[in-house]
PDB file of C-alpha atoms in Angstrom:
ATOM      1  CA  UNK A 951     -13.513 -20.247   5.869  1.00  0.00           C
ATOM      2  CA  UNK A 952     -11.232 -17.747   3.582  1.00  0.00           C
ATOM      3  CA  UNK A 953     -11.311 -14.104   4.707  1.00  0.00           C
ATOM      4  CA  UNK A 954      -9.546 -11.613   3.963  1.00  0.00           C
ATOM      5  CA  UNK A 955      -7.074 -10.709   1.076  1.00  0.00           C
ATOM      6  CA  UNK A 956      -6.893 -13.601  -1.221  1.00  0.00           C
ATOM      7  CA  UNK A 957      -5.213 -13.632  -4.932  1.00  0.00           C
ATOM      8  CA  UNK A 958      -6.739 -14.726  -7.912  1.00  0.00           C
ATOM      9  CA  UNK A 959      -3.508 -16.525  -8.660  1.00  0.00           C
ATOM     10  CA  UNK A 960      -1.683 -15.994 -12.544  1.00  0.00           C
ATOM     11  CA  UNK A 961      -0.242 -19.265 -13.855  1.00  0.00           C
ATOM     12  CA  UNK A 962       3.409 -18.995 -14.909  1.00  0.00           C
ATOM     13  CA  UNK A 963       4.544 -20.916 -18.145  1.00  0.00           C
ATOM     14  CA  UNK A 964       7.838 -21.291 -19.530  1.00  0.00           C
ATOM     15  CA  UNK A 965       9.182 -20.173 -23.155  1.00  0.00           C
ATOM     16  CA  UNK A 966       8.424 -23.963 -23.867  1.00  0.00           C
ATOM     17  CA  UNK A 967       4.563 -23.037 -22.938  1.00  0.00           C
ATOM     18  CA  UNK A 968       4.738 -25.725 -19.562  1.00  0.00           C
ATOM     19  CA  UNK A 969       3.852 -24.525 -16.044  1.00  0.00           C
ATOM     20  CA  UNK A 970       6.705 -23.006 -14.713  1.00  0.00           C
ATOM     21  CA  UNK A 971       7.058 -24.217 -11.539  1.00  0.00           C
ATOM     22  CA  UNK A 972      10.384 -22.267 -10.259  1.00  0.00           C
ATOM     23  CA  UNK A 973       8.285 -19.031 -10.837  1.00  0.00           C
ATOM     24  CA  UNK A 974       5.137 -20.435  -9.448  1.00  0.00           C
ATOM     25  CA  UNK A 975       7.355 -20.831  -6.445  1.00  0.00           C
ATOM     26  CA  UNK A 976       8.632 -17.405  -6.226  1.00  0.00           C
ATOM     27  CA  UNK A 977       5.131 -16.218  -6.535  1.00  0.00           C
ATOM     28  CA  UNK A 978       3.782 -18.386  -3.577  1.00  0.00           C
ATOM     29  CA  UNK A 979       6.676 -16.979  -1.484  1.00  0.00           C
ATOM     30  CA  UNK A 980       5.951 -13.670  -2.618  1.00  0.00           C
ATOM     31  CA  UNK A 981       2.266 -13.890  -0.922  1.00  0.00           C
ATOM     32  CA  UNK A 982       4.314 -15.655   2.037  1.00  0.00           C
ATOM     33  CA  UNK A 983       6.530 -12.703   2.622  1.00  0.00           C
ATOM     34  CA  UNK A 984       3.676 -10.946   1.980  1.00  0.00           C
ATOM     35  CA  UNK A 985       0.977 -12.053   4.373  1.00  0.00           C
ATOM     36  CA  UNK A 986      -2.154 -12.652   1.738  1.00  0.00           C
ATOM     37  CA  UNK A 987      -4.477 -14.460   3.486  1.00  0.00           C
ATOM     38  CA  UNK A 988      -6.074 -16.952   0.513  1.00  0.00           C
ATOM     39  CA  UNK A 989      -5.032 -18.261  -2.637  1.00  0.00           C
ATOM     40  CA  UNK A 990      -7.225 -19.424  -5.486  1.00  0.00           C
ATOM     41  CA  UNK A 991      -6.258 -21.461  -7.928  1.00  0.00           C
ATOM     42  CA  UNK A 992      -7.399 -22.749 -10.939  1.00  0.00           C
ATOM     43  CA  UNK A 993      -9.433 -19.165 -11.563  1.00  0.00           C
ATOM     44  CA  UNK A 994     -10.274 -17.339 -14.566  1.00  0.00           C
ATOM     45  CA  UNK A 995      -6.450 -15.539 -13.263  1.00  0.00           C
ATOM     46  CA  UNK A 996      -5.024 -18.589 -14.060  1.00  0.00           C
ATOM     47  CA  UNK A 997      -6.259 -19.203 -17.733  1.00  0.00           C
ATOM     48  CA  UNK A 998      -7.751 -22.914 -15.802  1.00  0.00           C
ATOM     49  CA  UNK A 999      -9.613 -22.858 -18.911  1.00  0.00           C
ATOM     50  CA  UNK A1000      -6.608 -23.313 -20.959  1.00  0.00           C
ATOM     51  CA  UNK A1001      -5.162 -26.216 -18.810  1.00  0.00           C
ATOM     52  CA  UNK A1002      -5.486 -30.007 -19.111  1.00  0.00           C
ATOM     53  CA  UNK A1003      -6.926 -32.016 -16.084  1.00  0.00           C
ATOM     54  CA  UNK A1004      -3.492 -33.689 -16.007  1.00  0.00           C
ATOM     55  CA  UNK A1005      -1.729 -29.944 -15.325  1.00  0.00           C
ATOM     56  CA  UNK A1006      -4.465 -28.882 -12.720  1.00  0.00           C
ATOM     57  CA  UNK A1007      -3.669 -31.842 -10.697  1.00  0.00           C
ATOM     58  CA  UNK A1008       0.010 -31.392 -10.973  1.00  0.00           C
ATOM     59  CA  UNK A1009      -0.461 -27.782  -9.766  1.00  0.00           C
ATOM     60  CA  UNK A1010      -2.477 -27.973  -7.172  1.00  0.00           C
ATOM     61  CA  UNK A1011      -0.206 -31.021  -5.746  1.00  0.00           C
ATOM     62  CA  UNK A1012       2.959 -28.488  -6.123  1.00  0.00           C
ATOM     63  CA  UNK A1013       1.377 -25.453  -4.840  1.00  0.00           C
ATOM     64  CA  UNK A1014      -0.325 -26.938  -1.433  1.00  0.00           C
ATOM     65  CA  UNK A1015       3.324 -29.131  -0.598  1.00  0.00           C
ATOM     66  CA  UNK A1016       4.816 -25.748  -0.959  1.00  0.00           C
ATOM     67  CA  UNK A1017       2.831 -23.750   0.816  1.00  0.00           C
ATOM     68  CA  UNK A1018       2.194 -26.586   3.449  1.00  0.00           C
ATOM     69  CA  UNK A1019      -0.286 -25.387   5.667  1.00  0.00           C
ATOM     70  CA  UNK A1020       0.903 -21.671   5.444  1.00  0.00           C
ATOM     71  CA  UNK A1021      -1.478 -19.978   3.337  1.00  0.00           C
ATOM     72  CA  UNK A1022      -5.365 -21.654   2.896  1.00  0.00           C
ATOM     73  CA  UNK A1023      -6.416 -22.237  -0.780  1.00  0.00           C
ATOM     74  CA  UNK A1024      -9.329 -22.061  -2.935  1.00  0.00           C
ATOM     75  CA  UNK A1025      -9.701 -23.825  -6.212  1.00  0.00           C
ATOM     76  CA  UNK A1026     -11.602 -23.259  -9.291  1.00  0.00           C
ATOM     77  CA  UNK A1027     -13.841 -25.942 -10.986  1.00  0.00           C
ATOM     78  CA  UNK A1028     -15.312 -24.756 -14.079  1.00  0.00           C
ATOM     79  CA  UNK A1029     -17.408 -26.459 -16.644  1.00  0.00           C
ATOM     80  CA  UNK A1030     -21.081 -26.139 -17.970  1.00  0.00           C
ATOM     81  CA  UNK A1031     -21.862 -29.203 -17.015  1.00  0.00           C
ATOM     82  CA  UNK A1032     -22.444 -29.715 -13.289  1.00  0.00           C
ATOM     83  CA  UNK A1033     -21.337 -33.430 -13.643  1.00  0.00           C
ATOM     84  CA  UNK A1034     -18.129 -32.142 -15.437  1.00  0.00           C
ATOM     85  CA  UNK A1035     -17.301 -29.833 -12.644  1.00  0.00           C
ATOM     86  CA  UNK A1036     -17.981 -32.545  -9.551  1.00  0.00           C
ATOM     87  CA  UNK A1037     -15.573 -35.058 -12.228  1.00  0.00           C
ATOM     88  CA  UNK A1038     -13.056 -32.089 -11.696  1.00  0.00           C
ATOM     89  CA  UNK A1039     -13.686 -31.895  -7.976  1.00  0.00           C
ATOM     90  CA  UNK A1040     -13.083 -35.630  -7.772  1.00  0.00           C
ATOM     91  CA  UNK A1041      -9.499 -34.369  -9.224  1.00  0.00           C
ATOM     92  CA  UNK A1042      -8.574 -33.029  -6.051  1.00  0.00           C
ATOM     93  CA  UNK A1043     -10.429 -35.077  -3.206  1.00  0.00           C
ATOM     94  CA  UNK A1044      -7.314 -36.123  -1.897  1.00  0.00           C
ATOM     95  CA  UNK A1045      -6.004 -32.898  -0.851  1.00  0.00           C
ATOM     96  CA  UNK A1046      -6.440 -30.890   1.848  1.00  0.00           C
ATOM     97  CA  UNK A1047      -7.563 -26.829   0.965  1.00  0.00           C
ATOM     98  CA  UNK A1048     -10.329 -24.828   1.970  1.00  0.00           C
ATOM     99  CA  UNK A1049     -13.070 -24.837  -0.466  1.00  0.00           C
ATOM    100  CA  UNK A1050     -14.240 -24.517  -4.330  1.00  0.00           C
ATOM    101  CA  UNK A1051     -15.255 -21.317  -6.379  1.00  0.00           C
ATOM    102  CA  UNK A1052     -17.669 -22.403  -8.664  1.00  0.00           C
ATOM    103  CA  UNK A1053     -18.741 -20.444 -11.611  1.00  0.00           C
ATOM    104  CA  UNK A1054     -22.282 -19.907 -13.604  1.00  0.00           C
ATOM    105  CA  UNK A1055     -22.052 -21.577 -16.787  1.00  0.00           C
ATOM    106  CA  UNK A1056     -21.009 -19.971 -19.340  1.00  0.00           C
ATOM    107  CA  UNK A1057     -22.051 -20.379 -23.470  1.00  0.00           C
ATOM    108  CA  UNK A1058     -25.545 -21.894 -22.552  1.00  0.00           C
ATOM    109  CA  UNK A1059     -27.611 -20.005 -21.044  1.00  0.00           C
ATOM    110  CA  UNK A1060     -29.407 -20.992 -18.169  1.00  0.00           C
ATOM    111  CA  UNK A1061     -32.703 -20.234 -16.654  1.00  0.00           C
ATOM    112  CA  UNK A1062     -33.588 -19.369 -12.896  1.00  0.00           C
ATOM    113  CA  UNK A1063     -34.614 -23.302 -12.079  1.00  0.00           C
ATOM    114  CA  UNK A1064     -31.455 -24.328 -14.049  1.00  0.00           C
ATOM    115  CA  UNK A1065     -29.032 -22.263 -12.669  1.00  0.00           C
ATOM    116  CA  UNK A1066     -30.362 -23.479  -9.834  1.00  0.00           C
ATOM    117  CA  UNK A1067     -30.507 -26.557 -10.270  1.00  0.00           C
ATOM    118  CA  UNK A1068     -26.806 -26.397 -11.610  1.00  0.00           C
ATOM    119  CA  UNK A1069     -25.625 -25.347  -8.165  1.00  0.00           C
ATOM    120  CA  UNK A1070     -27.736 -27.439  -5.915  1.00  0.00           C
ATOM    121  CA  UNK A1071     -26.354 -30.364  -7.623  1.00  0.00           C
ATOM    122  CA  UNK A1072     -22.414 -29.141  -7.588  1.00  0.00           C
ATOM    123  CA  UNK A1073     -23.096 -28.325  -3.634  1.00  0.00           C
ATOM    124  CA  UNK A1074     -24.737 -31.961  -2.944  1.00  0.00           C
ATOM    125  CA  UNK A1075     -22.006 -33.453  -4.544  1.00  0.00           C
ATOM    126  CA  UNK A1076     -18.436 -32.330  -4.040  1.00  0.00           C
ATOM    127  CA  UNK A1077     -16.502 -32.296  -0.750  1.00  0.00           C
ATOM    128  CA  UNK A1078     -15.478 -29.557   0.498  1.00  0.00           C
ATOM    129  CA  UNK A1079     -17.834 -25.899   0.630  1.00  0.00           C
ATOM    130  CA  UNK A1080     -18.269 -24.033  -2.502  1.00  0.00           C
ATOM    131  CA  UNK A1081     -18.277 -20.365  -2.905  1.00  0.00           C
ATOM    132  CA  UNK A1082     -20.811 -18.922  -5.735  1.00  0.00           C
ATOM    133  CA  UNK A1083     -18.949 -16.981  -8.823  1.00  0.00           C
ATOM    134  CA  UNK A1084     -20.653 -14.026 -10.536  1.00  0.00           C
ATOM    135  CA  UNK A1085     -19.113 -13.095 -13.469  1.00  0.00           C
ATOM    136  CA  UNK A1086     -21.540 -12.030 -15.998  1.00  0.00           C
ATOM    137  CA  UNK A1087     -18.282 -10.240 -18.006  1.00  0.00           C
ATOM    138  CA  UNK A1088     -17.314 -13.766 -18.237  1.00  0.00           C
ATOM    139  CA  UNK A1089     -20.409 -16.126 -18.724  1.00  0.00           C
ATOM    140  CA  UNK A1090     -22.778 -13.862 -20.334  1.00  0.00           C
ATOM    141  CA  UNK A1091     -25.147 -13.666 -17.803  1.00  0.00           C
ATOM    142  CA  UNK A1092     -25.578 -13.158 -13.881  1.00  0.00           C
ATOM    143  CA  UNK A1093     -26.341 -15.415 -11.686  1.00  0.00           C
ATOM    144  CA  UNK A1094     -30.494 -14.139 -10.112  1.00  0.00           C
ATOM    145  CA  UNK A1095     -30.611 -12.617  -7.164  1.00  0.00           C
ATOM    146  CA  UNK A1096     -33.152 -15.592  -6.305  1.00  0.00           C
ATOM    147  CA  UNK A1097     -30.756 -17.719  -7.137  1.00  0.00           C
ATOM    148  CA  UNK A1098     -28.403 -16.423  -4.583  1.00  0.00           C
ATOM    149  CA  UNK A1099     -31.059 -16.198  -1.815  1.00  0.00           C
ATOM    150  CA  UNK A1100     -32.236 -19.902  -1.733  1.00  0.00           C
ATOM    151  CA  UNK A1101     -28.897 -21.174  -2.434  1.00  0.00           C
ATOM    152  CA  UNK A1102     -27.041 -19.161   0.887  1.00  0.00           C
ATOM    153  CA  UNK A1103     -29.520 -21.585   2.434  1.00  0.00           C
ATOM    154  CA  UNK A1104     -27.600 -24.282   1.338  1.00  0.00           C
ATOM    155  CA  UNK A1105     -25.440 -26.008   3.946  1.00  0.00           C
ATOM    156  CA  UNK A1106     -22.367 -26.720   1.752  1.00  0.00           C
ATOM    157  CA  UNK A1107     -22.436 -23.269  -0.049  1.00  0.00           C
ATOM    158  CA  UNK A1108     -20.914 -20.389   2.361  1.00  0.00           C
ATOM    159  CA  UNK A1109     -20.463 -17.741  -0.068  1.00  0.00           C
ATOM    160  CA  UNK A1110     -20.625 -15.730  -3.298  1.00  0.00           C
ATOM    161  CA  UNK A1111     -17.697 -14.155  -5.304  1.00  0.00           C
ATOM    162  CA  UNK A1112     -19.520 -11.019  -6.808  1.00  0.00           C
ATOM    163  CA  UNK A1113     -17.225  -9.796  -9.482  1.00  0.00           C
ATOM    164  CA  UNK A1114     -20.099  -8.337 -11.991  1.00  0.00           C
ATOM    165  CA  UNK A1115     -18.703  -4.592 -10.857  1.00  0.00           C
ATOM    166  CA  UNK A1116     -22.677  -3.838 -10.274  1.00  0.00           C
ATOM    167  CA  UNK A1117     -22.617  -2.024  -6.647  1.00  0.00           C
ATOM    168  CA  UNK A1118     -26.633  -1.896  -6.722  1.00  0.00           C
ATOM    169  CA  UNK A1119     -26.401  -6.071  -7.975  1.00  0.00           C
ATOM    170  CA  UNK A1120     -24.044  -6.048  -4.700  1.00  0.00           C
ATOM    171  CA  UNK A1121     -26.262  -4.408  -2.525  1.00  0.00           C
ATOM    172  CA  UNK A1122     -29.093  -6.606  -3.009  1.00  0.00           C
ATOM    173  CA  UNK A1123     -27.224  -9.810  -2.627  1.00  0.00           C
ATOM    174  CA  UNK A1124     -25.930  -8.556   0.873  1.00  0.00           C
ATOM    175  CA  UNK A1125     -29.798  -7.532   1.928  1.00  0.00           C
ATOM    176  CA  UNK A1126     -31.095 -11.071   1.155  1.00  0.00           C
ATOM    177  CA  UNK A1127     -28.864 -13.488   1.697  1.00  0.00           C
ATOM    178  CA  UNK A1128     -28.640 -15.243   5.597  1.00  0.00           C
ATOM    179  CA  UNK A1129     -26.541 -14.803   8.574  1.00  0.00           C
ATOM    180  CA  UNK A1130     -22.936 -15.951   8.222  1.00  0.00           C
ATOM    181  CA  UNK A1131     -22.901 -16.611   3.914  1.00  0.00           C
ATOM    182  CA  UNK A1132     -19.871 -14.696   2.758  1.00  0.00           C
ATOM    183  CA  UNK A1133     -20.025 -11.777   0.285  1.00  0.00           C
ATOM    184  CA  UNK A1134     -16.224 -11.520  -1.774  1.00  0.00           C
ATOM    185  CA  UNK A1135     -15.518  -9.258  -3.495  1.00  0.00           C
ATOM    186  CA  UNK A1136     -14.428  -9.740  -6.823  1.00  0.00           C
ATOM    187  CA  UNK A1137     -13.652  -6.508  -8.873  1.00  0.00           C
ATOM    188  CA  UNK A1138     -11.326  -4.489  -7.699  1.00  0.00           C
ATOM    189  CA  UNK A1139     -11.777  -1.193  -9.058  1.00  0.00           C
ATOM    190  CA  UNK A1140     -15.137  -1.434  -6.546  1.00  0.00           C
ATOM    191  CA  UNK A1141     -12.881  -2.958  -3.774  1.00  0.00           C
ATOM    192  CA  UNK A1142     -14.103   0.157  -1.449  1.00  0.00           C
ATOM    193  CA  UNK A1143     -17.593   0.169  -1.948  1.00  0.00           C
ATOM    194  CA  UNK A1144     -17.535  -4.410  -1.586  1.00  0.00           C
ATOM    195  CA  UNK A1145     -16.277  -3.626   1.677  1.00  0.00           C
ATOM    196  CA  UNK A1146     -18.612  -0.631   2.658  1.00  0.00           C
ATOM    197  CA  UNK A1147     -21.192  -3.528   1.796  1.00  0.00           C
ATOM    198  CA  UNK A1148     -19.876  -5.886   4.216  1.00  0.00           C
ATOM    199  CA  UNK A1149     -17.266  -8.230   2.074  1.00  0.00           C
ATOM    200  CA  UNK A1150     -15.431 -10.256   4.485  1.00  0.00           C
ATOM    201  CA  UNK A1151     -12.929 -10.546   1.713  1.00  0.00           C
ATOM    202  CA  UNK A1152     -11.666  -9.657  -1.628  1.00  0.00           C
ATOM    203  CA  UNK A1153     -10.747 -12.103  -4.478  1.00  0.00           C
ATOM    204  CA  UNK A1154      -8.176  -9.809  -6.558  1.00  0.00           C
ATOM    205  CA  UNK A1155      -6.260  -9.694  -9.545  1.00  0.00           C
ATOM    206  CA  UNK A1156      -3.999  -6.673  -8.905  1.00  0.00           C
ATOM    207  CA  UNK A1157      -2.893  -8.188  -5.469  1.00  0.00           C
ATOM    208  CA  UNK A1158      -0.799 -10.785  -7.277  1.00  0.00           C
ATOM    209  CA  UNK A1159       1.426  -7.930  -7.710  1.00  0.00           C
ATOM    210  CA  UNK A1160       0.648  -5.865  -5.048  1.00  0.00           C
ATOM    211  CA  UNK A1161      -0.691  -8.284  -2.178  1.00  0.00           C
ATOM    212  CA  UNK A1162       0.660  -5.947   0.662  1.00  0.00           C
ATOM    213  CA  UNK A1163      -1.242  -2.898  -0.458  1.00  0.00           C
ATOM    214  CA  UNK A1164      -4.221  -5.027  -0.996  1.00  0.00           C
ATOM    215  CA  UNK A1165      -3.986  -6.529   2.579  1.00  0.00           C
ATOM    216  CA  UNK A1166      -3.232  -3.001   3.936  1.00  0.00           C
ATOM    217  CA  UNK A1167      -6.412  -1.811   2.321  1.00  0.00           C
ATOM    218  CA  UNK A1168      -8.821  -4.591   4.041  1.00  0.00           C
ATOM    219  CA  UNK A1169      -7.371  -4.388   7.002  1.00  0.00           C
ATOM    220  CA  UNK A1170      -7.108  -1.229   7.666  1.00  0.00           C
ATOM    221  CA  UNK A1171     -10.872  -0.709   6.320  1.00  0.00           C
ATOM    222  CA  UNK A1172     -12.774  -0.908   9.653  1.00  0.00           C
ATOM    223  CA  UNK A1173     -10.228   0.580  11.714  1.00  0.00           C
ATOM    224  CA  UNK A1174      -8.668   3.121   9.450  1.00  0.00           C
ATOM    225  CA  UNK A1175     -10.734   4.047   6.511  1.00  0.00           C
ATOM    226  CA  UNK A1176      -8.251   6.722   5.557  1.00  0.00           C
ATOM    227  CA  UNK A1177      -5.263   4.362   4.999  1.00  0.00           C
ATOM    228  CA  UNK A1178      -7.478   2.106   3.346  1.00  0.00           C
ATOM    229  CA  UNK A1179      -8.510   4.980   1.171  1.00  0.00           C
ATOM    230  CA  UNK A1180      -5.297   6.182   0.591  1.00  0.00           C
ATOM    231  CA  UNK A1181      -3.414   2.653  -0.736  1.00  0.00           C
ATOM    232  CA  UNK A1182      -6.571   1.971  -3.025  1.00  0.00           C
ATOM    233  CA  UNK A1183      -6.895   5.637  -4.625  1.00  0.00           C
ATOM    234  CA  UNK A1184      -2.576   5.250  -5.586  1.00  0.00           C
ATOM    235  CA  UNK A1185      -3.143   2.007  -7.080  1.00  0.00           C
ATOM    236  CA  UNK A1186      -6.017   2.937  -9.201  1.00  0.00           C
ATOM    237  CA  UNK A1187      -4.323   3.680 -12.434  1.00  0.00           C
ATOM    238  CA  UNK A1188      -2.422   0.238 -12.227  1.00  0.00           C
ATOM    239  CA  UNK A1189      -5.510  -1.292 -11.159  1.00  0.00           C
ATOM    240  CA  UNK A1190      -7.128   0.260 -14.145  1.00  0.00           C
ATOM    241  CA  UNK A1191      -4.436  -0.423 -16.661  1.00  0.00           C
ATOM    242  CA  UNK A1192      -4.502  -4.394 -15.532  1.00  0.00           C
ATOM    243  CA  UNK A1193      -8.475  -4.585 -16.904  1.00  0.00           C
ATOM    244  CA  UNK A1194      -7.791  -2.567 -20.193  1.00  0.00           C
ATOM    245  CA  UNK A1195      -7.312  -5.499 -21.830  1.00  0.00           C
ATOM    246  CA  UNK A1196      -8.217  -9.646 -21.406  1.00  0.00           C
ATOM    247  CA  UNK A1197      -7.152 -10.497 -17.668  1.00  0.00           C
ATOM    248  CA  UNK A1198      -4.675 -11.690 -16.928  1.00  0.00           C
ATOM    249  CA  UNK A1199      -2.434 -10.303 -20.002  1.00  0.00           C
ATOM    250  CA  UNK A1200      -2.152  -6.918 -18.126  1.00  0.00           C
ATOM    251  CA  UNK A1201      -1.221  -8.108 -14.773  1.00  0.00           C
ATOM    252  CA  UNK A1202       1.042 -11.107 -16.197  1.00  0.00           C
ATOM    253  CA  UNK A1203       3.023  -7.854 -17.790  1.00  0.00           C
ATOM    254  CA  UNK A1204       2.829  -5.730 -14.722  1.00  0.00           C
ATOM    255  CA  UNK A1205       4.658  -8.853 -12.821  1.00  0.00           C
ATOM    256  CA  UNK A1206       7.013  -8.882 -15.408  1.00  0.00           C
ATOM    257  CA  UNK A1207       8.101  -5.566 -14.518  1.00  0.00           C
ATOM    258  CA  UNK A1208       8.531  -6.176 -11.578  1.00  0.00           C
ATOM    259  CA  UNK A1209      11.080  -9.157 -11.967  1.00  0.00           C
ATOM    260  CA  UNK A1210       9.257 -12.238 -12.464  1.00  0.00           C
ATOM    261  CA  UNK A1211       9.346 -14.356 -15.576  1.00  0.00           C
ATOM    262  CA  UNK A1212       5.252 -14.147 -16.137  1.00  0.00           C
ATOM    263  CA  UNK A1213       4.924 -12.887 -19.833  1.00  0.00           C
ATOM    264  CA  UNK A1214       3.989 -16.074 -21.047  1.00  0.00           C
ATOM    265  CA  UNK A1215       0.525 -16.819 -21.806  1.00  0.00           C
ATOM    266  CA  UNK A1216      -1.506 -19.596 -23.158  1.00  0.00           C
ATOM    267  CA  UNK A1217      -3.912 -19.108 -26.444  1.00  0.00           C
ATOM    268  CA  UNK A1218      -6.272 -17.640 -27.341  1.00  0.00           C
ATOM    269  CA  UNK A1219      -4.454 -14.868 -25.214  1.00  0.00           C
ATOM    270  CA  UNK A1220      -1.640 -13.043 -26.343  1.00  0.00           C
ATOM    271  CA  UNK A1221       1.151 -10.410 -24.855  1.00  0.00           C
ATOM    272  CA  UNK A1222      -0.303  -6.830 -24.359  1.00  0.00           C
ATOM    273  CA  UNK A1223      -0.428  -4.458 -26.985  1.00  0.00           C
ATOM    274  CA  UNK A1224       2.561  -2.027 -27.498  1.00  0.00           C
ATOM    275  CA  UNK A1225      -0.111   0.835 -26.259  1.00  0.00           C
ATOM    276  CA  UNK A1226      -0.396  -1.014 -22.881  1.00  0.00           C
ATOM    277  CA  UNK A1227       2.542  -1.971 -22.163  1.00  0.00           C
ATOM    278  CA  UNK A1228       4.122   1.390 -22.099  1.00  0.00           C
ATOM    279  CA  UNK A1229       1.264   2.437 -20.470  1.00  0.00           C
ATOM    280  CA  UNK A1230       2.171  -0.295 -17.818  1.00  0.00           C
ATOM    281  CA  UNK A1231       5.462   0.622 -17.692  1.00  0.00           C
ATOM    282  CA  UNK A1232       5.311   4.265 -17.289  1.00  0.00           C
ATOM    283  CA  UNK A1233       2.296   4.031 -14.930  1.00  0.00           C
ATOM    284  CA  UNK A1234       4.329   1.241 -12.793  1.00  0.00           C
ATOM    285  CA  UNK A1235       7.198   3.474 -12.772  1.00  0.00           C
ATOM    286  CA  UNK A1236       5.561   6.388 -11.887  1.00  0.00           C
ATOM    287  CA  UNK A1237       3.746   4.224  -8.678  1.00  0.00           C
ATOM    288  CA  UNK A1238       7.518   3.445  -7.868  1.00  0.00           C
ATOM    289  CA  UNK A1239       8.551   6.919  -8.066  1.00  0.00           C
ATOM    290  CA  UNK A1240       5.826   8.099  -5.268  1.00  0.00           C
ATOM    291  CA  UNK A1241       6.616   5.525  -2.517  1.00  0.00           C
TER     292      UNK A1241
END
């Protein structure tokens, strides 16, 4: 089971608007060199949304031969159909990676005995464990803490990514869910208080360009809250800046300052405005400046 620091992985495309596969590879080494415990793929990071079935194979394929064993990997399957998402799962049956992150629907909008249902027939039906995505930014709605509850009971479900930015909505998940399901965090401007609640890891967007801060800050958490203090309060305005507008166009840019070729991105998303990326830049140099 995934603990720890784990990316919410960007997908790198070329001027031609194909997966970029040299810079996906510079990337996975990056997290290599760089310790980061999990990788998802295939999130909302990665514009999945915005890739063909044919390209999510192919990526998944490159990314677990090159990491080969090194770094344990999550992947995405998102539809709003629960048959559409255990067709994608089928996708990837042949490889070997640690579990699924699967989302509440989004565009239709479920009740509590369909969301339900939704899950419990994802979880009965796919291989490998799934972890639980709350992302009412995303879907329109969040998944009920009811919901959550009877599902932890599920034997093929082991956790929930919470990424609604909701402490109290945190809070009550971690008081009624059983022994051993896994809370991750998933917004990190409330990295600190996920982990105060007892996240056993965080699924983060600004640790695919910071992933040793990001393990610094989880790590050190129960043994030195001060350090872990420290690295998250200096990479607050970044991690601010990277949610000002649609991830991952912030955080693609950030990258690109910082040598890789990630401007790129797939529509309906576009580069940064002007605004943000001086922002970026002067808010990335400054962050230079002070180490």
């Amino acid at each position: 089971m995934l603990k720890g620091s784990i990316v919410a992985l960007i997908t790198p495309f070329t001027e031609q608007n194909e997966i970029n596969y040299d810079e996906l590879s510079k990337l996975l080494d990056h997290h290599i060199e760089n310790k980061t415990d999990g990788i998802l793929l295939l999130g909302t990071t990665a514009e999945a949304e915005s890739l063909s079935d044919e390209e999510k194979v192919s990526l998944v394929s490159f990314s677990l031969n090159y990491l080969n064993g090194r770094i344990p990997v999550m992947i995405g399957i998102i539809s709003n159909h629960p048959k559409k998402v255990v067709e994608l799962a089928k996708l990837f049956e042949n490889f070997e990676f640690d579990s699924y992150l699967v989302s509440a629907p989004f565009y239709i909008k479920g009740n509590t005995e369909g969301i339900l249902g939704h899950f419990r027939y994802i979880a009965d039906h796919v291989d490998k464990p799934i972890v639980l995505y709350n992302v009412p930014k995303r879907t329109g709605m969040e998944i009920p803490y009811e919901v959550v509850r009877i599902l932890s009971y599920h034997p093929n479900i082991i956790g929930i990514k919470e990424a609604s930015g909701d402490i109290s909505y945190q809070t009550k998940i971690a008081s009624l869910c059983k022994e051993g399901f896994v809370l991750y965090g998933g917004d990190d401007m409330t990295m600190l208080a996920s982990l105060a609640l007892g996240a056993q890891g965080m699924i983060s967007v600004i640790a695919n360009a910071y992933p040793k801060e990001v393990k610094l800050i989880l790590d050190s958490f129960l043994k030195n809250i001060e350090i872990s203090r420290l690295v998250f309060h200096r990479l607050l305005i970044l991690t601010e800046d990277i949610f000002k507008e649609t991830s991952p166009i912030p955080v693609k840019y950030l990258l690109y300052l910082q040598g890789f070729q990630t401007k790129k991105l797939r529509l309906p998303l576009a580069e940064a405005s002007i605004q943000l990326r001086r922002k970026l830049e002067e808010d990335y140099l400054l962050y230079q400046e002070e180490e």
